[in-house]
XYZ file of C-alpha atoms in Angstrom:
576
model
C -55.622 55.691 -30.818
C -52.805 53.436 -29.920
C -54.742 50.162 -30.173
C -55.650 50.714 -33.690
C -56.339 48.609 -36.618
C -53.323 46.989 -37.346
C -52.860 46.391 -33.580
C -56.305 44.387 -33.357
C -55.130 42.827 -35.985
C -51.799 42.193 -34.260
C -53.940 40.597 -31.185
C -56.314 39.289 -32.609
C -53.441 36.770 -34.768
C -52.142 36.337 -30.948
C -54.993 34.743 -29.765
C -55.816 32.488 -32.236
C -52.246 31.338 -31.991
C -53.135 31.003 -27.958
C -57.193 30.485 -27.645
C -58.436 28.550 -30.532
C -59.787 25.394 -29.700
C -59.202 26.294 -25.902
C -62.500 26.068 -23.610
C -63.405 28.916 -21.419
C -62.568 27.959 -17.682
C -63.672 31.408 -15.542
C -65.068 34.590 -16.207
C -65.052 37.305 -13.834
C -65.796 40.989 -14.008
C -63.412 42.651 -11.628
C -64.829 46.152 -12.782
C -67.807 47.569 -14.242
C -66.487 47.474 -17.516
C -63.964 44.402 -17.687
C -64.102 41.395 -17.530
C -61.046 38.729 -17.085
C -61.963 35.193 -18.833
C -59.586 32.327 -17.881
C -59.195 29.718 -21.233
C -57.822 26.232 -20.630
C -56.079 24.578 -23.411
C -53.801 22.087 -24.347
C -50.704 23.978 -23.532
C -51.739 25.625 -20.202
C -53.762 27.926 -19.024
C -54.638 31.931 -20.108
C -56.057 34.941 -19.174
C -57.630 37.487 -20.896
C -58.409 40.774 -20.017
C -61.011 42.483 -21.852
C -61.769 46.453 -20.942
C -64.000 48.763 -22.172
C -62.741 51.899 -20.009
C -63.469 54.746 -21.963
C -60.116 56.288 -21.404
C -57.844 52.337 -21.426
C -60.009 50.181 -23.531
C -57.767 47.081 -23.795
C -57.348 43.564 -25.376
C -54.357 41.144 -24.129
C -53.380 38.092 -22.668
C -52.104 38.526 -18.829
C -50.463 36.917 -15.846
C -52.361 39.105 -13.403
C -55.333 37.904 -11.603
C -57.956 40.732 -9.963
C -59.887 40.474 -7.441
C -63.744 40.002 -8.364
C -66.981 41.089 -5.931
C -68.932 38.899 -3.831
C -71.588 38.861 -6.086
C -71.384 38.893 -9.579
C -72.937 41.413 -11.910
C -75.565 40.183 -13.958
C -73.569 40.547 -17.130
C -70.860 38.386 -15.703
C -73.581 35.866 -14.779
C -75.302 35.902 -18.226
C -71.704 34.930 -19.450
C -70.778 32.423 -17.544
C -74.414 30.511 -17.554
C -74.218 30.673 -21.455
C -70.428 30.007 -22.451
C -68.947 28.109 -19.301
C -66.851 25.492 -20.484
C -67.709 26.754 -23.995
C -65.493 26.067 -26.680
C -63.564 29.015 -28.713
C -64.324 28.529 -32.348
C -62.980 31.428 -34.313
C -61.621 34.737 -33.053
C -61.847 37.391 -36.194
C -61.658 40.906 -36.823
C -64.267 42.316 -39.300
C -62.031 44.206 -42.289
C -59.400 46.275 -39.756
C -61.856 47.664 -37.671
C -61.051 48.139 -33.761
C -63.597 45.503 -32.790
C -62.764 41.521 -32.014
C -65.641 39.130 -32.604
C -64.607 35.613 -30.285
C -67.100 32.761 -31.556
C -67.762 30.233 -28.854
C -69.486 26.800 -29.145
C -71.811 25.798 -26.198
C -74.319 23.184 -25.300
C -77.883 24.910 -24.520
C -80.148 23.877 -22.068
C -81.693 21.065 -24.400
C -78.058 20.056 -24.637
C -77.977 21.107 -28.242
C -74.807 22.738 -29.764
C -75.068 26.075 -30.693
C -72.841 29.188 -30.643
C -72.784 32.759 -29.604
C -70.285 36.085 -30.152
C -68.638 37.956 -27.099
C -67.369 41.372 -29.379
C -65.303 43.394 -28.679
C -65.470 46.602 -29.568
C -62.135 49.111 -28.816
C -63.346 52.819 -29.681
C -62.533 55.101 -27.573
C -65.375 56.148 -25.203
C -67.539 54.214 -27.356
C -65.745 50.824 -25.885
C -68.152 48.001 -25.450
C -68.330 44.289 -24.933
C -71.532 42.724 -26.521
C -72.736 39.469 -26.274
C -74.540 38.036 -29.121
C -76.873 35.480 -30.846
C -77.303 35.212 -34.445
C -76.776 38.944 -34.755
C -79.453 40.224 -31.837
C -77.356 41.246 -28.394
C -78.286 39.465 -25.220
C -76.953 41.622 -22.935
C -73.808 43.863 -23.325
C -71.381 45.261 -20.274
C -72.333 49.403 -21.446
C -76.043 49.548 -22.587
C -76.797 52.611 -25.260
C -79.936 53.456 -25.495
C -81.679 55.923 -27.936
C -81.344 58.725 -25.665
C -77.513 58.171 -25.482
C -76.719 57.538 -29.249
C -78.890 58.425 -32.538
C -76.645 55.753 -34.441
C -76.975 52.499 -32.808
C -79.038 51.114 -29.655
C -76.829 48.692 -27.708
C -79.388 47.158 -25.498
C -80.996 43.472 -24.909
C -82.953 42.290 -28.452
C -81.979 45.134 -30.378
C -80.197 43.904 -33.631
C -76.576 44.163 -33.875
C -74.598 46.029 -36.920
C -71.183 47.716 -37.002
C -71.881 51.767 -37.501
C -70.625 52.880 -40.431
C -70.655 57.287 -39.419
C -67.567 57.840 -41.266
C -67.514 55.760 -44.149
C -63.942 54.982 -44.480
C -62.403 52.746 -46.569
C -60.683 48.678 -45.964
C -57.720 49.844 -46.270
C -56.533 46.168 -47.094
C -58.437 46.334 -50.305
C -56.886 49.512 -51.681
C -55.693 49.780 -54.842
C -53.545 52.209 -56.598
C -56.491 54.166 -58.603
C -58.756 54.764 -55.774
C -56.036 55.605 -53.722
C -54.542 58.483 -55.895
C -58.164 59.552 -56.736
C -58.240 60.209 -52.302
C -55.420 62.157 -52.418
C -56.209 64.546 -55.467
C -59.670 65.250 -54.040
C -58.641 65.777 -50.385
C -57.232 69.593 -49.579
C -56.066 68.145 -45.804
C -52.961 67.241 -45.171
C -51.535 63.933 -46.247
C -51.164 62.919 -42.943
C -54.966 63.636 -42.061
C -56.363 62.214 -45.594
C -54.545 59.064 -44.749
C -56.560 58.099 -40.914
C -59.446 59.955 -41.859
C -60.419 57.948 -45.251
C -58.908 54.248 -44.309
C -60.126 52.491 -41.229
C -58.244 51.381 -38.884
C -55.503 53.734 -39.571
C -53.935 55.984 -36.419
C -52.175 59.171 -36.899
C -49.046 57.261 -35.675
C -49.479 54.917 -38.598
C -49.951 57.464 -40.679
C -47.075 59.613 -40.060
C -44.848 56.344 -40.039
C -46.468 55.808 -43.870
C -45.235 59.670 -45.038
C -41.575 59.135 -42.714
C -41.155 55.764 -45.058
C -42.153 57.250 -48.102
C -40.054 60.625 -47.819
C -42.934 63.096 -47.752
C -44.228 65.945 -45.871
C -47.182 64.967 -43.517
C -47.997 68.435 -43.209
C -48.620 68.888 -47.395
C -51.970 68.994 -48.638
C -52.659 65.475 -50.418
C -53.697 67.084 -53.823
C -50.491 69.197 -53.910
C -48.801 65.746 -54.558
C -47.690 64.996 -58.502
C -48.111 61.632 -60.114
C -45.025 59.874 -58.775
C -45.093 60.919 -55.395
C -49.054 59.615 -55.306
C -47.774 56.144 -56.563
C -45.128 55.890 -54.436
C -46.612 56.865 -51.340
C -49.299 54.137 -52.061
C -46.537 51.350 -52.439
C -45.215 52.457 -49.163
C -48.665 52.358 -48.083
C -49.442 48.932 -49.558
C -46.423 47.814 -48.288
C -47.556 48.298 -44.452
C -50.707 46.630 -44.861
C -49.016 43.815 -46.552
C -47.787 43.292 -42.946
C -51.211 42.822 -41.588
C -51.946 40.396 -44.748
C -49.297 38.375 -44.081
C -49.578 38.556 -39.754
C -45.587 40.222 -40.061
C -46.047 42.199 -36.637
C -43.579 43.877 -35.167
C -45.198 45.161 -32.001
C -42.609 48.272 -30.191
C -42.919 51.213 -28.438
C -41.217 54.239 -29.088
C -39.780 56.688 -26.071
C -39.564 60.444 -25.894
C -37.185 61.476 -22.973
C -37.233 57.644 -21.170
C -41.194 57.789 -21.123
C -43.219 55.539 -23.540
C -44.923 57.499 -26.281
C -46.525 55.241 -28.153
C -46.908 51.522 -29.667
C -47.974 49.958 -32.845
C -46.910 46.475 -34.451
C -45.098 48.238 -37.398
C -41.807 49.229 -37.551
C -41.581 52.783 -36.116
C -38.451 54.366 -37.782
C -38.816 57.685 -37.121
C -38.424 57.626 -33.684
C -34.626 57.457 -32.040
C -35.607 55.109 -29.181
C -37.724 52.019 -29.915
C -37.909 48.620 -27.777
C -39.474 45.513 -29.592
C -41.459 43.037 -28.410
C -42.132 39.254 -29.236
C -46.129 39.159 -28.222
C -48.354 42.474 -28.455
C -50.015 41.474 -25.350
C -46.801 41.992 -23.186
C -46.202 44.992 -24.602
C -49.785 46.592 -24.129
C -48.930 45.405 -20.112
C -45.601 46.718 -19.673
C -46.478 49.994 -21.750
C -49.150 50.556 -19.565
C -48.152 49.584 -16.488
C -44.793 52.169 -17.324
C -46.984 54.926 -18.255
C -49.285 54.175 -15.105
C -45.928 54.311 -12.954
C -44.355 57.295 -14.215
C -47.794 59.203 -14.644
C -48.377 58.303 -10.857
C -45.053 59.359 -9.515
C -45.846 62.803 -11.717
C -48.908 63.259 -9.943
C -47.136 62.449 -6.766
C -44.061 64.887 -7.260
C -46.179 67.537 -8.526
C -46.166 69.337 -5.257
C -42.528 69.243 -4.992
C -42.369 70.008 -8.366
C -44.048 73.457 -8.083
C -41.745 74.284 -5.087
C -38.935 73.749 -6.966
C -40.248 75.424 -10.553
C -41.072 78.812 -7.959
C -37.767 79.050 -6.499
C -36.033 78.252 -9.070
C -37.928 81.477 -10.923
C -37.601 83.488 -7.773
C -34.002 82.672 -8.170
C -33.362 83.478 -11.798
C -34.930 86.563 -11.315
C -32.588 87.412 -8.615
C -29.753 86.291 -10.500
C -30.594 89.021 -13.386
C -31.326 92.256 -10.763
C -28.139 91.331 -9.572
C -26.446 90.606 -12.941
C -28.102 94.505 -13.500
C -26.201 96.068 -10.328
C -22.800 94.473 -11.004
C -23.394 95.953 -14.648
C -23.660 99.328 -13.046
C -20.770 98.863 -11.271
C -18.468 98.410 -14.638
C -18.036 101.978 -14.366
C -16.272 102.476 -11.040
C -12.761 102.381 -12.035
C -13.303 105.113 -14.240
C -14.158 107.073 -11.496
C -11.004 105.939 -9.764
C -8.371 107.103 -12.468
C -10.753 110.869 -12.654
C -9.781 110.910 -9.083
C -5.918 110.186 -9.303
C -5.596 112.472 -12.695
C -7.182 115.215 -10.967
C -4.735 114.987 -7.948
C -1.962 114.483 -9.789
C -2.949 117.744 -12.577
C -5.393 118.985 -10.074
C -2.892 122.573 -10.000
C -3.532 123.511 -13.474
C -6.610 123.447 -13.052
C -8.695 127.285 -12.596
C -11.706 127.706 -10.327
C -15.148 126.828 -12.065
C -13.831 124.655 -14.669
C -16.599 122.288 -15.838
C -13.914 120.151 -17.130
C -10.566 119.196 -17.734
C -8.312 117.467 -20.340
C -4.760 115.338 -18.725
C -2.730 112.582 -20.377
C -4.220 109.148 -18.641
C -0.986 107.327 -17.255
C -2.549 104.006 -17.558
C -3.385 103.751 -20.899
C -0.992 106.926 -22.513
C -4.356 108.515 -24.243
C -5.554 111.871 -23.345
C -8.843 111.975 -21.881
C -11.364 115.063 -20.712
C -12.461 114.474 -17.218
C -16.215 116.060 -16.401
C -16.263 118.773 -13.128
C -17.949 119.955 -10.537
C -17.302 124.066 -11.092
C -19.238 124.718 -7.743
C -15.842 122.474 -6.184
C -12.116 122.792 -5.926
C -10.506 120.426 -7.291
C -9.509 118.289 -4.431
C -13.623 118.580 -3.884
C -13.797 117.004 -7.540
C -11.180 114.616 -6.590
C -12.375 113.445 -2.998
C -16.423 113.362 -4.968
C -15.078 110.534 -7.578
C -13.039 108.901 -4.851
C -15.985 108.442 -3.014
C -18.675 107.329 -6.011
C -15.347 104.481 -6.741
C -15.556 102.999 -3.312
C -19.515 102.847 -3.505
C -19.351 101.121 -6.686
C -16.506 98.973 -5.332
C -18.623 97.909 -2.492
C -21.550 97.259 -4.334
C -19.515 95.454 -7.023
C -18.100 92.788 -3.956
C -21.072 92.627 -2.090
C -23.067 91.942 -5.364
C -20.415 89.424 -6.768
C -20.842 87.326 -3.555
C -24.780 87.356 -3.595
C -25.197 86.614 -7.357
C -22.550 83.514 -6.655
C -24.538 82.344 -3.646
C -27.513 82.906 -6.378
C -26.052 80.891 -8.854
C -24.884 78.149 -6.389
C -28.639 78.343 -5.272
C -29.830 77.889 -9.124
C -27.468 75.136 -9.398
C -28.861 73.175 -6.263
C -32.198 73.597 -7.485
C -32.072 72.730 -10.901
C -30.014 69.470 -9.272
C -33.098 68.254 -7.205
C -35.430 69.115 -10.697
C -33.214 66.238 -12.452
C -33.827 64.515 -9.249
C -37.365 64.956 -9.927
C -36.930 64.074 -13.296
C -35.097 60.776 -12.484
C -37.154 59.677 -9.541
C -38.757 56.372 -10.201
C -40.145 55.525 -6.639
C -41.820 57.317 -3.609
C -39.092 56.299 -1.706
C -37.226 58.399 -3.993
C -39.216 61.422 -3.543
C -39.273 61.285 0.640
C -35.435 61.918 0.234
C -35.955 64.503 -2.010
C -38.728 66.265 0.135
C -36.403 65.853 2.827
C -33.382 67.950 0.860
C -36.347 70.461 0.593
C -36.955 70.846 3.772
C -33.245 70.796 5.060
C -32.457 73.737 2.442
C -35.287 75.590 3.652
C -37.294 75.671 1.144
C -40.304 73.714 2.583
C -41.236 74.658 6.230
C -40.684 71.408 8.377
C -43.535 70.589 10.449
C -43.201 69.754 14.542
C -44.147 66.492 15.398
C -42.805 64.082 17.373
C -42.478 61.326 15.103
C -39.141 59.680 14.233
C -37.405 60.533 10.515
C -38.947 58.880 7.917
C -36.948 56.213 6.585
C -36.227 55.222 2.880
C -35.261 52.304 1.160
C -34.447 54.440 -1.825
C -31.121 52.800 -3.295
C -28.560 54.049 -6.151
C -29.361 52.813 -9.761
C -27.180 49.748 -10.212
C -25.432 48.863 -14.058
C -23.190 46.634 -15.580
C -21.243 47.369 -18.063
C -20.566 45.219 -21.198
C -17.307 43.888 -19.338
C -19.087 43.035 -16.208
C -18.035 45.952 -13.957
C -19.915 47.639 -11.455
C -21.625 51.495 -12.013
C -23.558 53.477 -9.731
C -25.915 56.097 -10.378
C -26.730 58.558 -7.363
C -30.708 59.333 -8.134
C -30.457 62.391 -5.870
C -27.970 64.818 -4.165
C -27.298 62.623 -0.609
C -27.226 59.369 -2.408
C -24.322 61.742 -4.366
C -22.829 62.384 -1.551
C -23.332 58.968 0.040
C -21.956 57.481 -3.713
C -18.672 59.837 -3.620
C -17.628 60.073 -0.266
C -18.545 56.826 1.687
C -19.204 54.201 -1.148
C -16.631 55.226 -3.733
C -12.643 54.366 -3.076
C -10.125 56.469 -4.342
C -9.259 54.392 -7.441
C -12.854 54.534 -8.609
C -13.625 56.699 -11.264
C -15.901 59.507 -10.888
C -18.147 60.788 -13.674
C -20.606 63.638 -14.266
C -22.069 65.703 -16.937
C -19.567 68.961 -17.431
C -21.387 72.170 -16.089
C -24.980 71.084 -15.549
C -26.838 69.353 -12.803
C -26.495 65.639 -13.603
C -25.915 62.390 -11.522
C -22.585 61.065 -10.091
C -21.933 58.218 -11.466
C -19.385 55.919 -9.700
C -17.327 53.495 -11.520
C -16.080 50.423 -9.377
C -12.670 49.506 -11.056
C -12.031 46.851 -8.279
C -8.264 47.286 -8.839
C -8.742 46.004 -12.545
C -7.621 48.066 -15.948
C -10.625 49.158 -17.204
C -11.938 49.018 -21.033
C -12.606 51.925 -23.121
C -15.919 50.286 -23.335
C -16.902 50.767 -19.620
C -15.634 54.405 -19.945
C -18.124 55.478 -22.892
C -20.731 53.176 -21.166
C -20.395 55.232 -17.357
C -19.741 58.656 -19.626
C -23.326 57.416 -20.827
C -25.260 57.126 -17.797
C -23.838 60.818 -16.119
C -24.935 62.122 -19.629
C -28.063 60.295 -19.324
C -29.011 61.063 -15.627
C -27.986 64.788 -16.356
C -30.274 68.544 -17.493
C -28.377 67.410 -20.837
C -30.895 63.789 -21.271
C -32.561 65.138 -24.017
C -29.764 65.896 -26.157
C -27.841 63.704 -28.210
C -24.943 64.616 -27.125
C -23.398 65.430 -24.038
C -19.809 66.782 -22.845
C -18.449 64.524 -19.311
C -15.487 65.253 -16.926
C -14.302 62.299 -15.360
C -11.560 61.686 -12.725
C -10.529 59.232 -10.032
C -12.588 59.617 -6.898
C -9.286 60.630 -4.746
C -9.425 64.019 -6.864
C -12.904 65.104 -5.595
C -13.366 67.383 -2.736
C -16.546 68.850 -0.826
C -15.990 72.225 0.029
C -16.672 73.099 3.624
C -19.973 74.146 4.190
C -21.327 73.280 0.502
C -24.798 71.895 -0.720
C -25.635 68.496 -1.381
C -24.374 67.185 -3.920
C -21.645 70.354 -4.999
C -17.996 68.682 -5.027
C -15.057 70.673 -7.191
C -12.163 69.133 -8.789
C -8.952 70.978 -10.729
C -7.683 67.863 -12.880
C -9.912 65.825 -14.854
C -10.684 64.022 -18.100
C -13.611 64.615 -20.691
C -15.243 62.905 -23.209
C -18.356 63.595 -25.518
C -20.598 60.967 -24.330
C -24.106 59.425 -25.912
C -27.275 59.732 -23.880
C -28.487 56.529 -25.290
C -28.163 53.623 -22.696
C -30.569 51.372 -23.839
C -27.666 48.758 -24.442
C -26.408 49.127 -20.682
C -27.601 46.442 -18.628
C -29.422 47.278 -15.169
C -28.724 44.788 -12.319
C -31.301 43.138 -10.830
């Protein structure tokens, strides 16, 4: 319910800022259920998109033109003989309901002036666009019939009414008396009692209402004492007295980079918020973000599965292995039995089951266990030989669970990757380091490598110099040890897979500034990017090395720098 009553409102202030007055140039209907109406007034030219997808239904302004069918459907047809050149008279919302009603003046075929409503109506699956004279529809772009819906028929000559199933309340006419009376009577949660009683109201605006007001959502309304009811409805009036005076402030909050949410109040309680100056950009650029990264999900979720299976694969390696190196703890025990019993080994009678000698190593007596069936060089040569098992097993373990970890660490490198990819071109290198390591089989064919035009993320900092971001391990690689020179600096979250991040110093004394800023983006591009905090080793380039033979990506150094760096880096600036 992100489009919900206050944004309508939001919109609908937008276009009569934009539309009134204008005359309506083109309408098209590039899908079955939108249509794209070109105005024409004094200041220019605009487009509107109007959508009544049941899973986008969508009011804005755009730039973008679509391409329409040859023919037109009849709908679109209807609309264009009836409002073609037509004249936009009002543009209202009824009370805060998700619906738009856009009044346009016409000439008939008598060449009389007359008018007719194109609504609007943004509900979910129950989207519509109805066209309407003097309250009976003409023709609408979904028709309902009685079959479909018991409430209201949404077909040619039928009358038209708004469907009141819920019976909620204007929330722009509440007053302090009704509004306690609400919340004494309702046993949901505040949260709940507030969207499900006003109209227009979304759970986001809802929990933004109990945030401002210092109360717990989750508490049932009538648990609530007298002041706490009267101050939750100032906070409450106080929102709508946005929408009564048109003070919008349309944003969209982020969780981890990818946008949540919008609305055209202030949302506080979120850490990461970007504002907007019209509602309509924002509705484009929110979804068009949401449409990219949910596409490049869908697109990575292949690799994404091989990845999430080794990775498990590996960590349960890593704890069998973990497991036998425990076992081995034991082996020098076994060693110092052995030595005690050859050095004391001629006190000791036939059959003894055990022994007690002064242990040289630590000056503590101890009582060694015994074979009686052996001698006691037997005894001796027996816990000789269970030390040198355990000693093998202890190095040949040591080396597998390192390979393991170095394995764990490679993998949960190209997750980030994954994480951080923003492109396909991206994810072809990425499917690439897959099938180099191995983990996906690479297919014969006589086709060339594919080639990428995947490129480093490019910043500037605050002071104008230049910082790279390596999106996956061979652009880390490429970043460190072909781009980078050796007075560079070289940054990356300490201990977890993260970026490298290559600050250009160009010769120049850097700021502090540009240090927290690069610290930023290795915290940011790191496992860590949904923390607040993150820990970052930096050091000149010239003190990074690739070990022979090592992964993508895996450098050591032995002398560095660290700082505790922000993940936010909303207030870095990207180059074009």
């Amino acid at each position: 319910m992100a489009l919900d009553g206050i944004v309508i409102a939001n919109i609908t202030k937008e276009l009569n800022d934009t539309l009134l007055g204008s005359r309506i140039y083109k309408i098209a209907q590039p899908e079955t259920d939108e249509l794209l109406i070109t105005f024409k007034a004094k200041n220019g030219q605009y487009r509107l998109t109007l959508s009544a997808n049941a899973s986008l239904p969508l009011v804005c302004l755009t730039k973008q033109n679509k391409p329409s069918p040859m023919t037109a459907p009849n709908f679109c047809m209807l609309l264009r003989k009836h409002l073609n050149n037509g004249r936009v008279l009002s543009i209202t919302q009824p009370g805060l309901e998700r619906m738009i009603d856009i009044e346009v003046e016409h000439l008939n075929e008598m060449g009389d002036l007359c008018s007719k409503h194109l609504i609007i109506e943004i509900m979910g699956k129950h989207s519509n666009i109805i066209f309407c004279d003097n309250n009976i529809i003409l023709d609408s772009i979904k028709h309902i019939s009685a079959q479909i819906s018991s409430v209201r028929e949404v077909l040619p000559g039928k009358p038209y009414f708004i469907p009141n199933t819920t019976d909620k309340i204007n929330p722009l006419k509440a007053d302090l008396q009704s509004f306690c009376a609400i919340l004494k009577e309702s046993s949901a949660s505040i949260l709940k009692t507030l969207y499900q009683q006003y109209t227009g109201i979304s759970p986001l605006v809802s929990q933004q209402v109990c945030y401002d007001a210092c109360v717990n959502a989750e508490l049932p309304a009538n648990m609530l004492d007298e002041k706490e009811q009267i101050h939750l409805y100032h906070t409450f009036s106080h929102v709508m007295d946005y929408v009564k005076s048109n003070q919008y402030t349309p944003n969209i909050c982020f969780e981890n980079d990818t946008p949540k949410d919008f609305a055209s109040i202030p949302l506080s309680m979120f850490d990461k918020t970007v504002s907007y100056d019209s509602i309509s950009e924002l509705i484009v650029d929110f979804y068009s973000k949401k449409d990219a990264i949910t596409r490049i999900r869908q697109k990575s979720s292949d690799l994404r599965r091989i990845v999430s299976n080794a990775l498990e694969r590996s960590y349960k390696k890593r704890n069998i292995q973990e497991k036998q190196i425990k076992d081995t703890e034991k082996r020098n025990k076994f060693k110092v039995y052995g030595e005690l019993i050859n050095t004391y080994g001629y006190n000791i009678p036939d059959g003894s089951k055990s022994f007690k000698a002064l242990n040289y190593y630590t000056n503590t007596e101890i009582e060694i266990p015994l074979d009686p069936t052996l001698t006691a060089k037997e005894n001796a040569v027996q816990y000789f030989n269970k030390y040198n098992k355990l000693k093998r097993t202890y190095e040949a373990g040591s080396k597998q669970l390192n390979d393991t970890q170095n394995e764990i660490i490679h993998l949960e490198s190209i997750a980030t990757s994954l994480d951080i990819a923003t492109s396909e071109e991206d994810l072809i290198q990425l499917k690439q380091e897959l099938i180099d390591s191995g983990y996906i089989h690479k297919k014969i064919n006589n086709k060339r490598k594919e080639k990428t035009t995947s490129k480093p993320f490019h910043y500037i900092s605050s002071d104008g110099f230049d910082i790279y971001v390596g999106k996956n391990n061979y652009q880390n690689d490429e970043l460190t040890f072909k781009f980078a020179k050796n007075d560079d600096w070289w940054f990356h979250a300490k201990q977890m897979a993260g970026s490298h991040v290559i600050l250009k110093s160009e010769g120049k004394e850097i700021p502090d500034k540009t240090f927290e800023e690069a610290a930023a983006l290795a915290a940011y591009y790191s496992k860590g990017q949904n923390q607040e905090k993150v820990e970052v080793d930096y050091v000149l380039k010239k003190e990074v090395k690739k070990p022979a033979a090592a992964k993508p990506g895996f450098v050591v150094y032995y002398t560095n720098f660290s700082m505790v760096a922000s993940t936010d880096i909303r207030c870095i600036k990207e180059a074009d």
